[in-house]
C-alpha atoms as an extended CHARMM CRD file, in Angstrom:
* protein
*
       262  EXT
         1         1  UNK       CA             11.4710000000       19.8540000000       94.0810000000  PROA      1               0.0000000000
         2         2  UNK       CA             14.8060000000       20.9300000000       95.8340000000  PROA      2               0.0000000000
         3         3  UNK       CA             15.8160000000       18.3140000000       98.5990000000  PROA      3               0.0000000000
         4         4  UNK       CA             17.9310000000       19.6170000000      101.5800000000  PROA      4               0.0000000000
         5         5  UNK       CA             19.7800000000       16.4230000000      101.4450000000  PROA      5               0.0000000000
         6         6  UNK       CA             23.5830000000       16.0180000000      100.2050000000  PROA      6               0.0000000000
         7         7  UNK       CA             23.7550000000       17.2530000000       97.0270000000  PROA      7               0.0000000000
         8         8  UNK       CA             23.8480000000       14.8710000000       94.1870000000  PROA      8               0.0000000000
         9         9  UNK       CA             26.8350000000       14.9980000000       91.2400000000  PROA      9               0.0000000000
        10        10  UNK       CA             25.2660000000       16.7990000000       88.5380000000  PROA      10              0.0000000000
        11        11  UNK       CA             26.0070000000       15.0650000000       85.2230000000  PROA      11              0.0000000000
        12        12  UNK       CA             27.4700000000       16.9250000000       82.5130000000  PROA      12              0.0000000000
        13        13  UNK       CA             27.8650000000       15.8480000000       79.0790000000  PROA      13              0.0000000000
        14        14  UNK       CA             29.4560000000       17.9780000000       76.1910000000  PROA      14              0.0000000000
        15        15  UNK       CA             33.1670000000       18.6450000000       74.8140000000  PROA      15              0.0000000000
        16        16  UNK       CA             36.3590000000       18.8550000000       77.0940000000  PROA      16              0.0000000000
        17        17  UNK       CA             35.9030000000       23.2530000000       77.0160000000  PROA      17              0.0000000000
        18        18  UNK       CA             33.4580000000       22.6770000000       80.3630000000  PROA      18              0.0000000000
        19        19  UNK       CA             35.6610000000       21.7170000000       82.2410000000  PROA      19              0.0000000000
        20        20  UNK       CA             36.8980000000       25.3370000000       82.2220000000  PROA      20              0.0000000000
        21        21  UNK       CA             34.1810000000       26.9900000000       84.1510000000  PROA      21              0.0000000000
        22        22  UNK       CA             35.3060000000       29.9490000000       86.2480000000  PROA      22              0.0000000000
        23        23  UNK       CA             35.7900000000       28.6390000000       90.0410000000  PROA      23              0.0000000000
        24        24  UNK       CA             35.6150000000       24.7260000000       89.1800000000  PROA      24              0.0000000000
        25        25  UNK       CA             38.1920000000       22.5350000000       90.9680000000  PROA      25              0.0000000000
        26        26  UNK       CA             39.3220000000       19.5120000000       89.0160000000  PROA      26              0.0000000000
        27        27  UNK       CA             39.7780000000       16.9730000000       91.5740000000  PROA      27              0.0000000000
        28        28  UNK       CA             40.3500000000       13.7370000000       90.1350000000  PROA      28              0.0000000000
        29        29  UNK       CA             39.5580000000       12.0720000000       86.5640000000  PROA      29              0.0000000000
        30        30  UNK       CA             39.1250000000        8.1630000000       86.1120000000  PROA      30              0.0000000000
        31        31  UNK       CA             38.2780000000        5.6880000000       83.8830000000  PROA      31              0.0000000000
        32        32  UNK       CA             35.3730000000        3.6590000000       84.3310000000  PROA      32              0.0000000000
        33        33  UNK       CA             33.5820000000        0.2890000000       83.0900000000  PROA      33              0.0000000000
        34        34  UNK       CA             29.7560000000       -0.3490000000       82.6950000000  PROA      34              0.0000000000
        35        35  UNK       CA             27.3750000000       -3.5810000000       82.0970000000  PROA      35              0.0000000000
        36        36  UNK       CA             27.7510000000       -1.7860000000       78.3830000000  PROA      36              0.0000000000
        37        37  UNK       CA             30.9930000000       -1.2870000000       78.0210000000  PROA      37              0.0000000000
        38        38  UNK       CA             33.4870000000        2.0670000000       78.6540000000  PROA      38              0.0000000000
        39        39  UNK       CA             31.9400000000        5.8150000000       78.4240000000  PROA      39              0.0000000000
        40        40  UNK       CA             33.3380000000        8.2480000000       75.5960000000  PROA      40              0.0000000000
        41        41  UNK       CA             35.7830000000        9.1740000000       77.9340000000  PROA      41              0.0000000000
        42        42  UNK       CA             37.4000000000        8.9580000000       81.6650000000  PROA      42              0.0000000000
        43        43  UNK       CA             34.8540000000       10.7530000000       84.5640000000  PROA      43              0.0000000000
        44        44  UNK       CA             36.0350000000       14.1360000000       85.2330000000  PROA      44              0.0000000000
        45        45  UNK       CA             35.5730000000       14.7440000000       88.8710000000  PROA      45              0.0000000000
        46        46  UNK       CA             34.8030000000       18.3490000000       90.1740000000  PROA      46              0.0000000000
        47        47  UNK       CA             33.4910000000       20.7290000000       92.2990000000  PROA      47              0.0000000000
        48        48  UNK       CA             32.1070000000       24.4680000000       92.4070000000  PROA      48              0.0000000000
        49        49  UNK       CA             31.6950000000       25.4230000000       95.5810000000  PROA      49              0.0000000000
        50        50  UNK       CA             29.9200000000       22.8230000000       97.5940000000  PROA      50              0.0000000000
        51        51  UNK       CA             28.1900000000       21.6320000000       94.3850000000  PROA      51              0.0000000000
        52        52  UNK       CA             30.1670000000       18.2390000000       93.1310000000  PROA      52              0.0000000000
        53        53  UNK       CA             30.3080000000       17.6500000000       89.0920000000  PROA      53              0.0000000000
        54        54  UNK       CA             31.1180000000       15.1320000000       87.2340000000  PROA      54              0.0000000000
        55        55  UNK       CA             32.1640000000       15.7230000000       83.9840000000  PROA      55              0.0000000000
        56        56  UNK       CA             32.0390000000       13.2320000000       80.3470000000  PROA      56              0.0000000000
        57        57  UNK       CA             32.8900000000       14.0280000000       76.4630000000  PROA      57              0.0000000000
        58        58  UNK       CA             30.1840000000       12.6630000000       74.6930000000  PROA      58              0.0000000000
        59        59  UNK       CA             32.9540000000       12.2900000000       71.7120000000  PROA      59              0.0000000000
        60        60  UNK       CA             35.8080000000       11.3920000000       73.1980000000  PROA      60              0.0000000000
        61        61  UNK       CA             38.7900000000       13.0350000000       74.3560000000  PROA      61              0.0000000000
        62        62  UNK       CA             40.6980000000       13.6790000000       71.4200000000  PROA      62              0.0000000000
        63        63  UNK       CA             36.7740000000       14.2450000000       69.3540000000  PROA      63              0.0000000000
        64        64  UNK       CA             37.0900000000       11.1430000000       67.6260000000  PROA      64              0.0000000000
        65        65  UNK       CA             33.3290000000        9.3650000000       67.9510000000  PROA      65              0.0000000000
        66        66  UNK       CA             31.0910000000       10.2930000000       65.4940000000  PROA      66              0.0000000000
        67        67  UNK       CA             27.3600000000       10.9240000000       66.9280000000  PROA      67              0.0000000000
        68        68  UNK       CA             26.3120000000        7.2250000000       65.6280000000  PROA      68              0.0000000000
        69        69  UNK       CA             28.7870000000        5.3940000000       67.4280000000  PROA      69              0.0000000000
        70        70  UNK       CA             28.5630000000        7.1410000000       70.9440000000  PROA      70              0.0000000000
        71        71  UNK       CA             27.9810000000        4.5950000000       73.5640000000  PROA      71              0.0000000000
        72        72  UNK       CA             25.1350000000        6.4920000000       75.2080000000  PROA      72              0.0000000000
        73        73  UNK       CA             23.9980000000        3.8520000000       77.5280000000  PROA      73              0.0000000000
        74        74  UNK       CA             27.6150000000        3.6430000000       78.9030000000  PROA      74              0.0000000000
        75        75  UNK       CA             27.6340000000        6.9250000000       79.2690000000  PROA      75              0.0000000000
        76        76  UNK       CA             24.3200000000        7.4240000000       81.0110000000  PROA      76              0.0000000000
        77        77  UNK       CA             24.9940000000        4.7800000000       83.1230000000  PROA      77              0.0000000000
        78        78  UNK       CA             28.5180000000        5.6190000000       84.5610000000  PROA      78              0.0000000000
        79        79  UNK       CA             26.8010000000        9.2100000000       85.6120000000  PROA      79              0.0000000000
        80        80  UNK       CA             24.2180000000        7.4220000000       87.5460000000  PROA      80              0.0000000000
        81        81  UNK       CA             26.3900000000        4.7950000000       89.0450000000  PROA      81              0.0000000000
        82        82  UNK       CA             29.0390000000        7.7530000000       90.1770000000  PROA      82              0.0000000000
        83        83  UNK       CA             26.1210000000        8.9920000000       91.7980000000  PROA      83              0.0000000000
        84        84  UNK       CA             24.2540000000       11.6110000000       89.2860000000  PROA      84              0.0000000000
        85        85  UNK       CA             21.0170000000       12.0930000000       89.2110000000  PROA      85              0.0000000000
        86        86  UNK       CA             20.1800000000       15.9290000000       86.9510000000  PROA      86              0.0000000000
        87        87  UNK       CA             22.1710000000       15.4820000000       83.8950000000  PROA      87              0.0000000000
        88        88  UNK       CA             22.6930000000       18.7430000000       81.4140000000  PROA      88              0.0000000000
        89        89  UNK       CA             23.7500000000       17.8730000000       77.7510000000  PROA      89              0.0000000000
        90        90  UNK       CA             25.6920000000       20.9410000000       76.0180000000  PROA      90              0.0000000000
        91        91  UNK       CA             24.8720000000       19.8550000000       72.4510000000  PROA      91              0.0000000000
        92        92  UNK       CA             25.6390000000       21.7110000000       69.0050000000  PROA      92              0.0000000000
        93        93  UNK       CA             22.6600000000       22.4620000000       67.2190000000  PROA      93              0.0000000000
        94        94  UNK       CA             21.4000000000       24.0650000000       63.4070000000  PROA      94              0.0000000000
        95        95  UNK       CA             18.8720000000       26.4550000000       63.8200000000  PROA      95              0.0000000000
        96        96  UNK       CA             15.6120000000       25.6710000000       61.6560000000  PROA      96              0.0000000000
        97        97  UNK       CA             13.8120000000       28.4940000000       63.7750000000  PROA      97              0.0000000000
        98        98  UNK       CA             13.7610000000       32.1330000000       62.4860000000  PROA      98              0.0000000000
        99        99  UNK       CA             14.8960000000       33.0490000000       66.1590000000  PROA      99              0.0000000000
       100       100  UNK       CA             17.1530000000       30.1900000000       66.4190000000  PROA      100             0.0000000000
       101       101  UNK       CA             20.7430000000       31.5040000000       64.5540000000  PROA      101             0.0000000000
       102       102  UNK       CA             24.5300000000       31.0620000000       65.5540000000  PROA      102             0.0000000000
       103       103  UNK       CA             25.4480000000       31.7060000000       68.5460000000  PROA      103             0.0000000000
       104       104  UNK       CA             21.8270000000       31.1950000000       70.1620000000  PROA      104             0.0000000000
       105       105  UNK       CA             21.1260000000       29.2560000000       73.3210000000  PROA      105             0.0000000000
       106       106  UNK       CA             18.5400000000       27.4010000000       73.1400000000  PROA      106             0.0000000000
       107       107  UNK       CA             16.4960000000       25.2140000000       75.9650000000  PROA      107             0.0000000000
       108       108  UNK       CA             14.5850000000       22.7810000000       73.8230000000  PROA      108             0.0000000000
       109       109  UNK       CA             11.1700000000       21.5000000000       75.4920000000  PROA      109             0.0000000000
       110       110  UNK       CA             10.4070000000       18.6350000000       72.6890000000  PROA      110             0.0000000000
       111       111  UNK       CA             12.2300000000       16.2260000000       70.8460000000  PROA      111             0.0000000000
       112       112  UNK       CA             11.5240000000       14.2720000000       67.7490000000  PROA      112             0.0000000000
       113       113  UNK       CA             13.9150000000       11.2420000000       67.0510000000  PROA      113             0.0000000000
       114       114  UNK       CA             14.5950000000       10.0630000000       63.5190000000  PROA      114             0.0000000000
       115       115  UNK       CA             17.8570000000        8.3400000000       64.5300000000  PROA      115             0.0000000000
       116       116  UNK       CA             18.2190000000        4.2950000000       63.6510000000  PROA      116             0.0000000000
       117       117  UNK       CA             20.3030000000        1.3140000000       64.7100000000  PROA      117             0.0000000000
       118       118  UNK       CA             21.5270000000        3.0110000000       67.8450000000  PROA      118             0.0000000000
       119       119  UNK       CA             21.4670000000        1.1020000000       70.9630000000  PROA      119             0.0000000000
       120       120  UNK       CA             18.6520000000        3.4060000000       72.5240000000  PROA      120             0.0000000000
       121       121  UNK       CA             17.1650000000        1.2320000000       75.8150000000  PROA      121             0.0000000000
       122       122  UNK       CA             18.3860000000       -0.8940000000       78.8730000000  PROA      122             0.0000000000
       123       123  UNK       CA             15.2890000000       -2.7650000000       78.9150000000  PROA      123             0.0000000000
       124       124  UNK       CA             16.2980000000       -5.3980000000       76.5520000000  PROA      124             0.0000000000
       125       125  UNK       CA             17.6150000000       -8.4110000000       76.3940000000  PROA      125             0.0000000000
       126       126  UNK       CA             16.6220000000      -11.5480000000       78.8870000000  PROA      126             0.0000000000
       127       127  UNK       CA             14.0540000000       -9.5650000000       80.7060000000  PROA      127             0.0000000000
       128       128  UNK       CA             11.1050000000      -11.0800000000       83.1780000000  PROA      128             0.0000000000
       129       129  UNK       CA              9.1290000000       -7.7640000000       81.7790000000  PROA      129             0.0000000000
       130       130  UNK       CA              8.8210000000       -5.3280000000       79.1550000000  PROA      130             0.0000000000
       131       131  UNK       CA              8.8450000000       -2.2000000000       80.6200000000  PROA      131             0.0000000000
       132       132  UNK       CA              7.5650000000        1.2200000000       78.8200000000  PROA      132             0.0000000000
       133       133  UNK       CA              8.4120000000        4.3210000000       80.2830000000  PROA      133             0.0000000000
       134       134  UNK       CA              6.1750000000        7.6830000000       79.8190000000  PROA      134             0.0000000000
       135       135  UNK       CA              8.6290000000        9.7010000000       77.4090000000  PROA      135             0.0000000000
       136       136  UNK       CA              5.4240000000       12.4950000000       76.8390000000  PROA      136             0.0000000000
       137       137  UNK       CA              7.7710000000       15.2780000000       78.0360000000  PROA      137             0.0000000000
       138       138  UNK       CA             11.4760000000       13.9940000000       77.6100000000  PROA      138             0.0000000000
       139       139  UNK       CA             12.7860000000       17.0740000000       79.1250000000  PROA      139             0.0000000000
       140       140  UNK       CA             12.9670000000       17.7800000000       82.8460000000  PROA      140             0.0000000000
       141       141  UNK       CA             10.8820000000       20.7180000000       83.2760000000  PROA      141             0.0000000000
       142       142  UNK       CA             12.4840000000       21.8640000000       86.7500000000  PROA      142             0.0000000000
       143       143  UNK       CA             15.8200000000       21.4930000000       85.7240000000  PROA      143             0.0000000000
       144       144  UNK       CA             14.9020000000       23.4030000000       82.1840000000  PROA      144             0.0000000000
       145       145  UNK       CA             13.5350000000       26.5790000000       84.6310000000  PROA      145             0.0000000000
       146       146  UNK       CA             16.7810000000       26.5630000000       86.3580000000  PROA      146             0.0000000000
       147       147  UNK       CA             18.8560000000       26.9730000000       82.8150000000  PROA      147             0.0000000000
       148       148  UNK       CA             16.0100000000       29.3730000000       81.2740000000  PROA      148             0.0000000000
       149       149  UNK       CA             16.3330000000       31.7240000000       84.8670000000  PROA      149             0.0000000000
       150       150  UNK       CA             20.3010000000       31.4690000000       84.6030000000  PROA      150             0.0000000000
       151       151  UNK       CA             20.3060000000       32.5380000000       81.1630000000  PROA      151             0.0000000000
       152       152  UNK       CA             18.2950000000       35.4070000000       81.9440000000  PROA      152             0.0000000000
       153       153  UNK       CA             20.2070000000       36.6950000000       84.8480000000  PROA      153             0.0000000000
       154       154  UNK       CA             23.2910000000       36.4290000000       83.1280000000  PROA      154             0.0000000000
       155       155  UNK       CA             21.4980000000       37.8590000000       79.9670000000  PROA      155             0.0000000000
       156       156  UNK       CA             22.7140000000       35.6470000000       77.4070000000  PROA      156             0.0000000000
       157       157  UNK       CA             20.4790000000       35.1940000000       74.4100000000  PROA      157             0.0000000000
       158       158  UNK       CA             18.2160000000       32.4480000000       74.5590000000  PROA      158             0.0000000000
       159       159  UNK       CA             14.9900000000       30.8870000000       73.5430000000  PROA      159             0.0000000000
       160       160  UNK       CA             13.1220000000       29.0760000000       76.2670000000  PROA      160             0.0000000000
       161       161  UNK       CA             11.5430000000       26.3870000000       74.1070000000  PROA      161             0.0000000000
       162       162  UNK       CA             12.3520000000       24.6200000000       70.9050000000  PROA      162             0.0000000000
       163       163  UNK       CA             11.4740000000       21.3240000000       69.0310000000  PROA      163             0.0000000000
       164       164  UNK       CA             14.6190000000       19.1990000000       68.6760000000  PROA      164             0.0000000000
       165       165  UNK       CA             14.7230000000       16.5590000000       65.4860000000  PROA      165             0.0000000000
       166       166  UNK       CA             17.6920000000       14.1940000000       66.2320000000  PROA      166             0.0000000000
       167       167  UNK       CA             19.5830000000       12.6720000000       63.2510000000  PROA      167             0.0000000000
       168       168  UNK       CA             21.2560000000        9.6780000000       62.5780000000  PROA      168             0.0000000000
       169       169  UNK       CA             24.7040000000       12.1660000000       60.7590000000  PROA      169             0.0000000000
       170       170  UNK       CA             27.1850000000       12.2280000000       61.1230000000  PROA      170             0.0000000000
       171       171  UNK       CA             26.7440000000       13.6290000000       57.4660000000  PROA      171             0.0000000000
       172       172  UNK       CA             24.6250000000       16.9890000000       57.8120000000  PROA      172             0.0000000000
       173       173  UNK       CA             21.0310000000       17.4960000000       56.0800000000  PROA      173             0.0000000000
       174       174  UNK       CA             19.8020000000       17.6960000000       53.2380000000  PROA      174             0.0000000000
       175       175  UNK       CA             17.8360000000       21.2870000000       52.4900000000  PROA      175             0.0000000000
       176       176  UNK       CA             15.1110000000       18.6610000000       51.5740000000  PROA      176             0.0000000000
       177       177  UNK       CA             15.2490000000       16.8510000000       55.0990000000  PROA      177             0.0000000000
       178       178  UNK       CA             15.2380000000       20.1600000000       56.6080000000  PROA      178             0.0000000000
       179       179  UNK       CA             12.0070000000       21.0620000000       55.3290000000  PROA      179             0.0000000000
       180       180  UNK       CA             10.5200000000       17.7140000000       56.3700000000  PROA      180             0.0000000000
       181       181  UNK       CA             11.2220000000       18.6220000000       59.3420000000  PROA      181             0.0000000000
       182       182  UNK       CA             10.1750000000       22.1150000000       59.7200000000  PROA      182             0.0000000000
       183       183  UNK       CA              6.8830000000       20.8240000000       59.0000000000  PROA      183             0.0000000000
       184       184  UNK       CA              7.2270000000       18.1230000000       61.4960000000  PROA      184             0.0000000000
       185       185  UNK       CA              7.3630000000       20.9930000000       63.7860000000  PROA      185             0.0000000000
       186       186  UNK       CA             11.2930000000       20.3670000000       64.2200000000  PROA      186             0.0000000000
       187       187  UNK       CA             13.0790000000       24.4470000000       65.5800000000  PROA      187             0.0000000000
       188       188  UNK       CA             16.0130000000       22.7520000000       65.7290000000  PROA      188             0.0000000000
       189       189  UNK       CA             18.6200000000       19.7050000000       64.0320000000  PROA      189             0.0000000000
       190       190  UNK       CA             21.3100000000       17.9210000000       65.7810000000  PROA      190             0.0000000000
       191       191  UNK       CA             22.9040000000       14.4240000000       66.1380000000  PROA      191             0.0000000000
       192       192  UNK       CA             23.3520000000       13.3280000000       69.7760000000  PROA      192             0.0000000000
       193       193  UNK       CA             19.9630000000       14.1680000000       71.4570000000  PROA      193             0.0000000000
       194       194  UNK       CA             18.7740000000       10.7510000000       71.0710000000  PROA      194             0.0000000000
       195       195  UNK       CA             18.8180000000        7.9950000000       72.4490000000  PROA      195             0.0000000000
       196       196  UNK       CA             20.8670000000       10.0890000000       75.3450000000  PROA      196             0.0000000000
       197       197  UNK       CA             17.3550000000       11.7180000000       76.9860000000  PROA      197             0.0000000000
       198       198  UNK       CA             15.0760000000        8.4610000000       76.3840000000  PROA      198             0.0000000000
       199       199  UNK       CA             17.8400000000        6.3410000000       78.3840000000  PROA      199             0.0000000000
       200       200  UNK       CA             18.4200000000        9.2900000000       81.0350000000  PROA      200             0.0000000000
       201       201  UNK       CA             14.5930000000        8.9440000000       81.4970000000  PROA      201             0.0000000000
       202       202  UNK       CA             15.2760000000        4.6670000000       81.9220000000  PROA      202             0.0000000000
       203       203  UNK       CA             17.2390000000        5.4840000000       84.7890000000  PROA      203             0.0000000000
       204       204  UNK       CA             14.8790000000        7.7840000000       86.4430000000  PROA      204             0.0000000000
       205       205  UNK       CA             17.2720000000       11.3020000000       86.0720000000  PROA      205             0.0000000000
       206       206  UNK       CA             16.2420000000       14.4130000000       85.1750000000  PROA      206             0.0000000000
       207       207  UNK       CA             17.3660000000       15.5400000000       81.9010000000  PROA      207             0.0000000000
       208       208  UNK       CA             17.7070000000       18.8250000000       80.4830000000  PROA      208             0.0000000000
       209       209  UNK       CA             19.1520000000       20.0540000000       76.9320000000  PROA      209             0.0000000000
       210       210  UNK       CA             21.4240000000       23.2750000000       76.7920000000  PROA      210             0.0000000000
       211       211  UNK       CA             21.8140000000       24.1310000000       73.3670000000  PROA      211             0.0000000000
       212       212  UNK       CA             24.2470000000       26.1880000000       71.4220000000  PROA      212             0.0000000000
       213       213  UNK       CA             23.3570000000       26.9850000000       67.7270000000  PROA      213             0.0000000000
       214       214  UNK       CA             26.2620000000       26.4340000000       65.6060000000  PROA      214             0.0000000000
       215       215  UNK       CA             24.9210000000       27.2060000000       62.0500000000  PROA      215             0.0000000000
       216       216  UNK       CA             21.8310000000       27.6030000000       60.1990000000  PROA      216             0.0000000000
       217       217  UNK       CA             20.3930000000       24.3370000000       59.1440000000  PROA      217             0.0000000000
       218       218  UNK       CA             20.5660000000       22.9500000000       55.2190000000  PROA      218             0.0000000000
       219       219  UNK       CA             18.6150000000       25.7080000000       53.4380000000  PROA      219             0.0000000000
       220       220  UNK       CA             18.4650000000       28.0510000000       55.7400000000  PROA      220             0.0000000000
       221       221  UNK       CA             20.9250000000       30.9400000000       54.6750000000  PROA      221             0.0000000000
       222       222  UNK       CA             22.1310000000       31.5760000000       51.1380000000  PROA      222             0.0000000000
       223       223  UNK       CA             25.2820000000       29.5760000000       51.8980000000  PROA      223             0.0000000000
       224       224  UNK       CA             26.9470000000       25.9200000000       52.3620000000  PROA      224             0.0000000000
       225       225  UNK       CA             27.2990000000       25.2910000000       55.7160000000  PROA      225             0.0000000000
       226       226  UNK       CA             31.0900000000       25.4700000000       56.8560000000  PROA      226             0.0000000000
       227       227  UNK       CA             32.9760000000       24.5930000000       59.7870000000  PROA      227             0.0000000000
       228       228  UNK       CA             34.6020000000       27.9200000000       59.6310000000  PROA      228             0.0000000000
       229       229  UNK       CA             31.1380000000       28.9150000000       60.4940000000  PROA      229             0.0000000000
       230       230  UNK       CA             30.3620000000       26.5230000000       62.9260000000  PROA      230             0.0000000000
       231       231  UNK       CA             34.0000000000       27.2310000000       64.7310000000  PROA      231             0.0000000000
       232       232  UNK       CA             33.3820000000       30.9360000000       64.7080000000  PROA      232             0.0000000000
       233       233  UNK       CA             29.7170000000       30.4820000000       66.4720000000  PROA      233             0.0000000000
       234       234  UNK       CA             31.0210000000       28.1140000000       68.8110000000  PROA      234             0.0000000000
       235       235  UNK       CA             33.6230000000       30.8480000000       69.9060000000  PROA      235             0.0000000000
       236       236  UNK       CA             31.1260000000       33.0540000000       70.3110000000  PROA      236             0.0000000000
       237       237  UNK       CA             28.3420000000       31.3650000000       71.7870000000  PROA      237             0.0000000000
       238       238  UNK       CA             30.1970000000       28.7970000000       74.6400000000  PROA      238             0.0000000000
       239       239  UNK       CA             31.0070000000       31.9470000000       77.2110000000  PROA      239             0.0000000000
       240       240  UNK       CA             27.0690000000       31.8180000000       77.2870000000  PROA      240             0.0000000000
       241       241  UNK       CA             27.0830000000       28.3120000000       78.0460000000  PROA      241             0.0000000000
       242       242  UNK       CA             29.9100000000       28.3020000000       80.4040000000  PROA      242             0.0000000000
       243       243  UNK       CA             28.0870000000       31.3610000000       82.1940000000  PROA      243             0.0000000000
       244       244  UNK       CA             24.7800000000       29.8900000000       82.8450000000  PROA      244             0.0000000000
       245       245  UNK       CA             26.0590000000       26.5950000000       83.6710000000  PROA      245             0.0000000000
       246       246  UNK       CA             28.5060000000       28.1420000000       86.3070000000  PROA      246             0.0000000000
       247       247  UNK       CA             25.2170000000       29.8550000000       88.0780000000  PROA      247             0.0000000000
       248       248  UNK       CA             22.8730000000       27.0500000000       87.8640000000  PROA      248             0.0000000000
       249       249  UNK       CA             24.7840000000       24.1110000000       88.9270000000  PROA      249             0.0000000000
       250       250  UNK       CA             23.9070000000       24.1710000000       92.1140000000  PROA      250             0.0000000000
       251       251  UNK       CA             20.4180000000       24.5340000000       92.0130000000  PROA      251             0.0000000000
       252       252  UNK       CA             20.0640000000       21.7560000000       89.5710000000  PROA      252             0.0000000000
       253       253  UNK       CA             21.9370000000       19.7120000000       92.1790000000  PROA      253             0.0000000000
       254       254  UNK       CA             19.9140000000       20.4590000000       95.0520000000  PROA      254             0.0000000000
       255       255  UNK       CA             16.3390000000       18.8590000000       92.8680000000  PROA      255             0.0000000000
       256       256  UNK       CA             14.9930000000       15.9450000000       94.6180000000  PROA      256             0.0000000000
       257       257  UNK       CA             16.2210000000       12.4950000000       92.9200000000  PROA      257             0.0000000000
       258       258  UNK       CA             13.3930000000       11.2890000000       90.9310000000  PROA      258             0.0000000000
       259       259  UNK       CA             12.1900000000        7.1410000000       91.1790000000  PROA      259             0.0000000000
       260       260  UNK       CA             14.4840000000        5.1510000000       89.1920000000  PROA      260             0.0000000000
       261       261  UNK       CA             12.5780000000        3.0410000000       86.6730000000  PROA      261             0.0000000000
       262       262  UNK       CA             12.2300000000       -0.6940000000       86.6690000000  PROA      262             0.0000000000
């Protein structure tokens, strides 16, 4: 699994507070154009020690795209064509889980996707071939040992596994859709999990999901959910996030490239 090539950019998608990690070196940010259009933001070139990074805002830099208007295949595809292949999404997350409250990492291993009308595949269009690609286990399961290892080294709370139902928002749940999804088998709720790991998966890069719990989903606690709340678990859960991203990067970008799909 880990090539003693080069290293390979590793991808990172999330909000512009990454781009803080302890030891990074900003070297360059630019602007980019894809078969689909522009990313959610300009590339943010980087390094950590010998490890290069290359860093996007899934939202935009002010936050200004809600999750249902996120050019994802833009944004998958300017990582690859800069030369990623492992690509970690940081996304916020409600925790349906009894284990799985603010301020929680969480490493999801499933997904469930009840998103619509997204464009969620590159294989469309005028094609000579359908192509289906195996999406059995959407999450890299290398890359996911690398996080789950970091986050117990650095010993930030975590749960190494996790179910993650992906909604259309950008309104939140209903305690009624909530439930639905509990018994779908659904640990945790967010909005931007999907299509982002079906089209990584297109491309042939490994994936992984690095998620923070922000609030309790719909239901779940005797309260409205805030974004007080959701500030205040933010604060305290992204020195977690930072942390095990800042030890893990370079293993995740010394994996072996997988086959692209075609």
């Amino acid at each position: 699994m880990i090539s003693s090539a080069k290293p390979h950019p590793v991808g990172v998608i999330g909000g512009t507070g990454l781009t803080t990690l302890s030891d990074l070196e900003i070297t360059g940010e630019r602007q980019v154009e894809t078969p689909w259009g522009v990313p959610s933001a300009p590339l943010v070139d980087g390094r950590l020690g010998d490890q290069p990074v290359i860093f996007l805002s899934r939202h935009g830099n002010p936050h200004r795209l809600p999750p249902h208007q996120v050019n994802y295949r833009a944004n998958l595809q300017a990582l690859y064509d800069s030369g990623a292949r492992t690509v970690v999404g940081v996304n916020a997350v409600g925790g349906i889980h009894r284990d799985m409250g603010p301020a929680q990492v969480v490493v999801p291993d499933q997904i469930i996707d009840y998103t619509w009308g997204r464009a969620s595949t590159f294989f469309e269009g005028d094609l000579q071939s359908v192509t289906h690609i195996d999406f059995t286990w959407p999450y890299d399961d290398s890359a996911r040992q690398i996080l789950i290892d970091a986050a117990g080294a650095e010993k930030v709370p975590f749960s190494g596994f996790g179910v993650y139902g992906a909604t259309q928002g950008p309104r939140l749940e209903t305690a009624a859709e909530i439930l639905r999804m509990e018994r779908d088998g659904c640990d945790l709720v967010g909005m931007t999990g999907m299509p982002e790991a079906a089209l990584a998966a297109e491309l042939g890069m490994r994936y992984v999901c690095l998620g923070l719990v922000v609030n309790w989903a719909a239901g779940k606690s005797d309260h409205i959910i805030t974004m007080a709340e959701i500030e205040e678990a933010i604060e305290q859960g992204m020195s977690g996030v930072r942390r095990i991203l800042e030890v893990s990067i370079a293993s995740l970008g010394a994996l072996t490239p997988l086959p692209q799909c075609s």
